[in-house]
Coordinates of C-alpha atoms in Angstrom, one line a residue:
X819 CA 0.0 0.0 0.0
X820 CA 0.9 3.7 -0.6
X821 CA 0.3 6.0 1.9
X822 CA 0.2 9.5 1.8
X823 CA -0.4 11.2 5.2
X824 CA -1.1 14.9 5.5
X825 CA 1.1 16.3 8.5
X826 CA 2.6 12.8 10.2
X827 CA 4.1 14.3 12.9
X828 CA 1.8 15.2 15.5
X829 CA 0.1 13.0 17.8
X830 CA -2.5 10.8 15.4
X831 CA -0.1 11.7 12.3
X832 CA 2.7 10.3 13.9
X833 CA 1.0 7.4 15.1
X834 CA -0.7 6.4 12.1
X835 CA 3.0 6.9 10.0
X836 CA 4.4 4.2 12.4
X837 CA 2.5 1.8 12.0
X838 CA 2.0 2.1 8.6
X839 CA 6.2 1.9 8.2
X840 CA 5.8 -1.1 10.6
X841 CA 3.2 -3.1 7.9
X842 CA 6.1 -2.0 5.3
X843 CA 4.0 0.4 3.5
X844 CA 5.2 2.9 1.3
X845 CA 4.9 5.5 3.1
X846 CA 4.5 9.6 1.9
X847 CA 3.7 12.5 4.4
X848 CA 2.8 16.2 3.7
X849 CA 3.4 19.1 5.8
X850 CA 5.4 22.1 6.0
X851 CA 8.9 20.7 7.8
X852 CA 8.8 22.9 11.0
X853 CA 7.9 20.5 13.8
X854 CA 9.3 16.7 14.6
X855 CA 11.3 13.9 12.6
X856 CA 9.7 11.1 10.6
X857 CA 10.2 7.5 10.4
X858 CA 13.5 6.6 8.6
X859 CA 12.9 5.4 4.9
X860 CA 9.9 7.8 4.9
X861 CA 9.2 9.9 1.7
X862 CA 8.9 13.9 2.9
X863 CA 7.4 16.7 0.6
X864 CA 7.1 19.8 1.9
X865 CA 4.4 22.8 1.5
X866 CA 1.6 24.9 3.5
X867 CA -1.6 23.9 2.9
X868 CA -3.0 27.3 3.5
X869 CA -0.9 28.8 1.7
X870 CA -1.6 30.0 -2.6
X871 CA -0.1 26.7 -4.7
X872 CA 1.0 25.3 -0.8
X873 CA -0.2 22.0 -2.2
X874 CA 2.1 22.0 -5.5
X875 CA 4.2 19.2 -4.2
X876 CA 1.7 16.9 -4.5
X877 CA 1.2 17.3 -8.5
X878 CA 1.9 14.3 -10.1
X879 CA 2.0 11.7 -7.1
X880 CA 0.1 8.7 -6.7
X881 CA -1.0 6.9 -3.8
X882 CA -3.2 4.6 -2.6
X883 CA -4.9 6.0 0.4
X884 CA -4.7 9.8 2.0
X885 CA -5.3 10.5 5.8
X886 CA -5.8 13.9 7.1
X887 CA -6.1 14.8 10.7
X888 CA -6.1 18.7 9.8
X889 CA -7.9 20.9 12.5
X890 CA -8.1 24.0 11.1
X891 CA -10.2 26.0 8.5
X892 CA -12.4 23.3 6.4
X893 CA -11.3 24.9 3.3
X894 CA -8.0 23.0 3.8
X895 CA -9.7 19.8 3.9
X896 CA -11.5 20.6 0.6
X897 CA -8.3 22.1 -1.1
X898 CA -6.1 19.2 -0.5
X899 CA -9.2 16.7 -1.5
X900 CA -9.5 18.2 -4.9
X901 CA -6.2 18.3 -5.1
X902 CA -5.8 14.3 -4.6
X903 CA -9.6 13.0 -5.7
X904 CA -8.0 11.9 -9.0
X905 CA -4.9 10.6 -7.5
X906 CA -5.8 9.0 -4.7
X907 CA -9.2 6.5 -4.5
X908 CA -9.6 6.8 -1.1
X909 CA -10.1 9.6 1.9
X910 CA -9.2 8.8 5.4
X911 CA -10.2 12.6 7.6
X912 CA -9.8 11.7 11.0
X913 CA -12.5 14.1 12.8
X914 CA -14.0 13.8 16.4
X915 CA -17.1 13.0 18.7
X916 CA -17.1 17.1 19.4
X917 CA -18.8 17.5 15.7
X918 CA -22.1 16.7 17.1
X919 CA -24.6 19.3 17.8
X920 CA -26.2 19.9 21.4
X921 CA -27.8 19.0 23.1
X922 CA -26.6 15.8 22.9
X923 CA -27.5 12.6 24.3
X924 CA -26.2 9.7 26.0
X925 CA -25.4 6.7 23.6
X926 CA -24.9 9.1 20.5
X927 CA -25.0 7.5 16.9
X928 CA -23.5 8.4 13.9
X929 CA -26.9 9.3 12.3
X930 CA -27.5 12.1 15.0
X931 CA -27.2 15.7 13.6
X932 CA -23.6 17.5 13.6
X933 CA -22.8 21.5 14.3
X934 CA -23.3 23.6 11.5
X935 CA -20.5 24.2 9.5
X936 CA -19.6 24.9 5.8
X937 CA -16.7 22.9 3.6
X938 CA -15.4 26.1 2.2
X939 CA -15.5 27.9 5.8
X940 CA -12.3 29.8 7.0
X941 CA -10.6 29.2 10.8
X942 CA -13.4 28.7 13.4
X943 CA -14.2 27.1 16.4
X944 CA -12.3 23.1 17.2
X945 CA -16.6 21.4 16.3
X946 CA -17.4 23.4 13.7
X947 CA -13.8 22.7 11.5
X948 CA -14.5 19.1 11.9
X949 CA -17.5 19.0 10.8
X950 CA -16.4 21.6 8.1
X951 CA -13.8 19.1 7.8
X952 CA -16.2 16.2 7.3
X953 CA -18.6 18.1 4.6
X954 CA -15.1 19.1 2.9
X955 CA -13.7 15.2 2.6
X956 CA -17.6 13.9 1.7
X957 CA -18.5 16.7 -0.6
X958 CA -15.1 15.7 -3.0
X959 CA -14.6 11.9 -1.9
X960 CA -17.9 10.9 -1.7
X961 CA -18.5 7.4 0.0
X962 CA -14.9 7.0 -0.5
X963 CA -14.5 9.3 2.1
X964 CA -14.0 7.5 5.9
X965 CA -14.6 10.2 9.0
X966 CA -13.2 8.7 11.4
X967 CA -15.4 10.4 14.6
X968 CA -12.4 9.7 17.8
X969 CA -13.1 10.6 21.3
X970 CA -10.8 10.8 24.1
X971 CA -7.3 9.6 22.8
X972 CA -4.6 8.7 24.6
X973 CA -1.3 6.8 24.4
X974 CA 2.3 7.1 23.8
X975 CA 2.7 11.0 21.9
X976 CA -0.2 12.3 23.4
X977 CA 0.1 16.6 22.9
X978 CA -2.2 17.9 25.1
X979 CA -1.0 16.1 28.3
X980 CA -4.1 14.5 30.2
X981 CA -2.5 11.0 30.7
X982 CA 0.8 12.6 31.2
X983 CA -0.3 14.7 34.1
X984 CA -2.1 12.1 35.9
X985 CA 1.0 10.3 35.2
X986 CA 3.6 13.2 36.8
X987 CA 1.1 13.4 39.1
X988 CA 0.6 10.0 40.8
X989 CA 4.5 9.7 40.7
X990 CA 5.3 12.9 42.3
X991 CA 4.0 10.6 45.6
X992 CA 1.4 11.8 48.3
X993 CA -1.8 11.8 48.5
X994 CA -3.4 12.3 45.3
X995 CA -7.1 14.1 45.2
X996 CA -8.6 11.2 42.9
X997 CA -11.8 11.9 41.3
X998 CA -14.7 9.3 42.5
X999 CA -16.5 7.1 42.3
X1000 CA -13.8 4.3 41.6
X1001 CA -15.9 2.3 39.6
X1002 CA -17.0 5.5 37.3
X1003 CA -16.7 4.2 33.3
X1004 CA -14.5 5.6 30.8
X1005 CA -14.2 5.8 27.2
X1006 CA -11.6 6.6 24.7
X1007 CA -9.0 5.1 22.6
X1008 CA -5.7 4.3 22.5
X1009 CA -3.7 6.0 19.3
X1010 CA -2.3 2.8 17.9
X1011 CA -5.6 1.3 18.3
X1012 CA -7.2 4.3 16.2
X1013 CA -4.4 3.9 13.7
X1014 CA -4.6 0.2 13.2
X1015 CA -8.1 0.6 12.5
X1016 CA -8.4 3.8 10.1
X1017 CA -5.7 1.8 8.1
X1018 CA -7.9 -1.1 8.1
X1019 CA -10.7 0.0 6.6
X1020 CA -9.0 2.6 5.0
X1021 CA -7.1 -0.2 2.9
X1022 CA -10.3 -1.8 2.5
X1023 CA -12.4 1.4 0.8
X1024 CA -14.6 2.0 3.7
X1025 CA -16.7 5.0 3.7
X1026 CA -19.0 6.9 6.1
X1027 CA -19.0 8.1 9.6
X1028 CA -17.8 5.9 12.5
X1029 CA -17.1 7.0 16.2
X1030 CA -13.9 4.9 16.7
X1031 CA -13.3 4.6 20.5
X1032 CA -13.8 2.0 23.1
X1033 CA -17.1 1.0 24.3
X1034 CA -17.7 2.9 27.8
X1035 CA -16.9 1.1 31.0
X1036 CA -13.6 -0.2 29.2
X1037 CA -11.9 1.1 31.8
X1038 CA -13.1 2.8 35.0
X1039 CA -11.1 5.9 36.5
X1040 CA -10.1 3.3 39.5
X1041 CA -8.5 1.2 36.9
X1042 CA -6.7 4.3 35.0
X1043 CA -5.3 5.4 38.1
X1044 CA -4.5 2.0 39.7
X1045 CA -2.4 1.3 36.6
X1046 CA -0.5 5.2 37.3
X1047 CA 0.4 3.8 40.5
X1048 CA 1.8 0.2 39.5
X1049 CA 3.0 1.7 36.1
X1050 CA 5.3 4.8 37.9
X1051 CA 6.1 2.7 41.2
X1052 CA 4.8 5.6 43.1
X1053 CA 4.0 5.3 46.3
X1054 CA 1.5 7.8 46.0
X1055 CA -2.2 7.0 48.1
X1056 CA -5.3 7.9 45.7
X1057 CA -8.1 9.6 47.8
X1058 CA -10.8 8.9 46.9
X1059 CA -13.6 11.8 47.1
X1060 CA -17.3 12.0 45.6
X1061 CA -18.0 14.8 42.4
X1062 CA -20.1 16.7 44.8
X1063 CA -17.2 18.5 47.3
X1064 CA -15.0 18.8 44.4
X1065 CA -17.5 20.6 41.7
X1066 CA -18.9 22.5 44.5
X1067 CA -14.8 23.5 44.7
X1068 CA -15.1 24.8 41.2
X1069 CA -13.1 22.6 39.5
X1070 CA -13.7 21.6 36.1
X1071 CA -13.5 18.3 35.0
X1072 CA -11.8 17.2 31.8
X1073 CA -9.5 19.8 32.2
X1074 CA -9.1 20.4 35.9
X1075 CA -8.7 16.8 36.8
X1076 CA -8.2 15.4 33.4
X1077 CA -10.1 12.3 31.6
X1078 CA -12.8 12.5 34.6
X1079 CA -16.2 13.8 33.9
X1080 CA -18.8 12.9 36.5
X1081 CA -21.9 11.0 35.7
X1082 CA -24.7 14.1 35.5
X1083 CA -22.7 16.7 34.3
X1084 CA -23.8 18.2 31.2
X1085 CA -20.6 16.7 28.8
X1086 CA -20.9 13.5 30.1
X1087 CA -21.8 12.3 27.0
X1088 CA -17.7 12.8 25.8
X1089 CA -17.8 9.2 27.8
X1090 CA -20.7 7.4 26.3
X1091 CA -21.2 7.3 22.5
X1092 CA -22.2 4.7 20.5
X1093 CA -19.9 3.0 19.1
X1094 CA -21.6 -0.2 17.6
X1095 CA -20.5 0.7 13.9
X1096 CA -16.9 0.8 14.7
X1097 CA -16.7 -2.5 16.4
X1098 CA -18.9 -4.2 14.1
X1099 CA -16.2 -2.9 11.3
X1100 CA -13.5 -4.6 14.1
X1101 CA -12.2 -2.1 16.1
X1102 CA -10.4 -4.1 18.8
X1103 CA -8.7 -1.6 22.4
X1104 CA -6.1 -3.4 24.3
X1105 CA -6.2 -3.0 28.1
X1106 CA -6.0 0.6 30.3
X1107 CA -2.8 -1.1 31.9
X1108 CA -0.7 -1.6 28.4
X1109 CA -1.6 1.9 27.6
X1110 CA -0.5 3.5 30.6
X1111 CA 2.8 2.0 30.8
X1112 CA 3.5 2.5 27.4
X1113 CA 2.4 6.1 27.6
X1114 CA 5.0 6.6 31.2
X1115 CA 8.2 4.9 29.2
X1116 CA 7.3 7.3 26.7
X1117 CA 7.3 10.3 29.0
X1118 CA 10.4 8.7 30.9
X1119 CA 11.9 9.2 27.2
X1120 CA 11.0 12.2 25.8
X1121 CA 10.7 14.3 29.1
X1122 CA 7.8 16.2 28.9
X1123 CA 4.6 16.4 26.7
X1124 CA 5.5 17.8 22.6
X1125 CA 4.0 21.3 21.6
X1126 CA 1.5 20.5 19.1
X1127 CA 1.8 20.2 15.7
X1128 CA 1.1 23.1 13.1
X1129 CA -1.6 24.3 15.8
X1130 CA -2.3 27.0 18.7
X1131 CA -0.9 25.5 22.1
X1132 CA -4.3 24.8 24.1
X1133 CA -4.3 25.6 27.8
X1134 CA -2.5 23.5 30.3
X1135 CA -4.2 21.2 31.7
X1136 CA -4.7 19.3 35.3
X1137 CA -4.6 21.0 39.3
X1138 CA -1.8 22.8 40.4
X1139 CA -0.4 21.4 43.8
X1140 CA -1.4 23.9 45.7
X1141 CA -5.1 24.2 45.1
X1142 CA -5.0 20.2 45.1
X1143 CA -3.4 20.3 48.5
X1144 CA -6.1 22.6 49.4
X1145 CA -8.8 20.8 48.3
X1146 CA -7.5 17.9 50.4
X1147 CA -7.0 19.5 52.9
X1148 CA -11.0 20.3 53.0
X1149 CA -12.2 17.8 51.7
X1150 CA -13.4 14.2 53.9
X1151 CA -16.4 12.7 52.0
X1152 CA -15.3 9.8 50.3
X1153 CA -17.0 7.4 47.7

């Protein structure tokens, strides 16, 4: 297989160029040469997508399949797929749950209605460019576009840091303010698993919409964090504390305490999509456990979390240790 993949070395780029290299692909990516390295043996062509002719390097190639994981204005999406449509027969954009429109409900199919958004729109908002995205890929490609709708994703690379700081965090030692109840369910996916499967049925032609992350209850926050402890060696004690004390706090969850977000609370539905489709079309996630330790000897490696690629830095996320320690400090309820 020939793959061509726009960007390559962010977090799902550089995922997805690794294990394509490992399958002994031809592999191909696209992006402007300003952030990370590639795979050796990789093919690099450089331009900006955004820019007038930024896509001239890819006249005259051919490749088998294309996947784009671009975040930006939609118009990019639909530049680079008219670019490719008679080059390339198939369309891999990797988009996200956040495309659909709210309210929205718990268990959340692919048929349910997205944010609107246009293909030729400019810059906006993270929902509204991919679904932009999405119109962009469909509108050219067809149904030999694939959107590939991920959640929560985590795993070795990950550039915005949630695993990482719950990771720093547990192995720093202490007592750590951990986010009840134990048992609470969790969804998301672990980037190889997301790039093993977007190649998949990428290879295969697949087209349509598909929220590709792990059925909820996968893991539970208890298990996540049991596996920080045994994975750093930390001999850190998780406290265990009910949602109530700690919203009433005014922290946020997802970003606050990252990953965790409380039965009840109005985005709860980030942890429970439906995800029949994708598993009927064999997505398979490998345990919590593999996926934090792989995700600590990466940090142990690299030293801290990578800016990310080609994009805005988001803000930090995760408790500062002194609001945490206050918060412990006055707070006894436990689940």
């Amino acid at each position: 297989m020939r793959l061509l993949m726009l960007g390559g070395t962010g977090f799902v780029g550089g995922a997805t160029v690794r294990e394509a290299v490992r399958r002994g692909w031809s592999v191909t990516v696209f992006n402007r040469g300003m952030h990370g390295e590639v795979p050796a043996g990789v093919h690099r062509l450089r331009g900006d997508r955004t820019a007038p002719d930024g896509l001239a390097a890819l006249s005259g190639g051919e490749w088998d399949l294309v996947v784009d994981t671009w975040d930006g204005a939609p118009r990019a999406v639909r530049d680079a797929a008219r670019t490719l449509v008679d080059a390339v027969p198939h369309y891999v954009y990797v988009s996200s749950g956040s495309v659909y429109a709210e309210p929205v409900a718990s268990g959340v199919g692919e048929e349910a209605p997205t944010v609107d958004a246009e293909a030729d729109a400019g810059d906006g908002d993270y929902p509204r460019n991919k679904a932009g995205g999405e119109r962009a890929a469909a509108a050219v490609y067809g149904d030999r576009a694939l959107l590939v709708r991920a959640g929560l994703i985590l795993g070795p690379g990950e550039d915005i840091g949630r695993l990482p700081w719950w990771l720093h965090r547990v192995a720093r030692g202490g007592e750590v303010l951990a986010p009840g109840p134990r048992d609470l369910p969790l969804q998301y996916i672990d980037v190889r698993d997301l790039a093993n499967w977007l190649l998949d049925r990428g290879s295969e032609g697949v087209g349509g919409a598909y929220n590709v992350i792990s059925r909820t209850g996968h893991a539970t926050m208890g298990e996540l964090l049991d596996a920080a402890v045994a994975a750093t060696g930390s001999a850190a004690t998780l406290r265990w504390t009910d949602p109530e004390p700690i919203l009433a706090a005014g922290v946020e969850p997802w970003n606050d305490l990252p990953i965790w977000v409380p039965q009840g609370h109005p985005y709860r539905w980030l942890q429970e999509r439906g995800v029949e489709r994708a598993y009927a079309a064999g997505l398979v996630c490998r345990p919590v456990a593999e996926t934090v330790e792989d995700t600590w000897r990466w940090l142990r490696e690299v030293g801290r979390v990578p800016a990310r690629a080609g994009r805005p830095a988001r803000a930090p996320v995760g408790l500062d240790p002194e609001r945490e320690a206050a918060l412990l400090a006055g707070t006894v309820t436990r689940s």
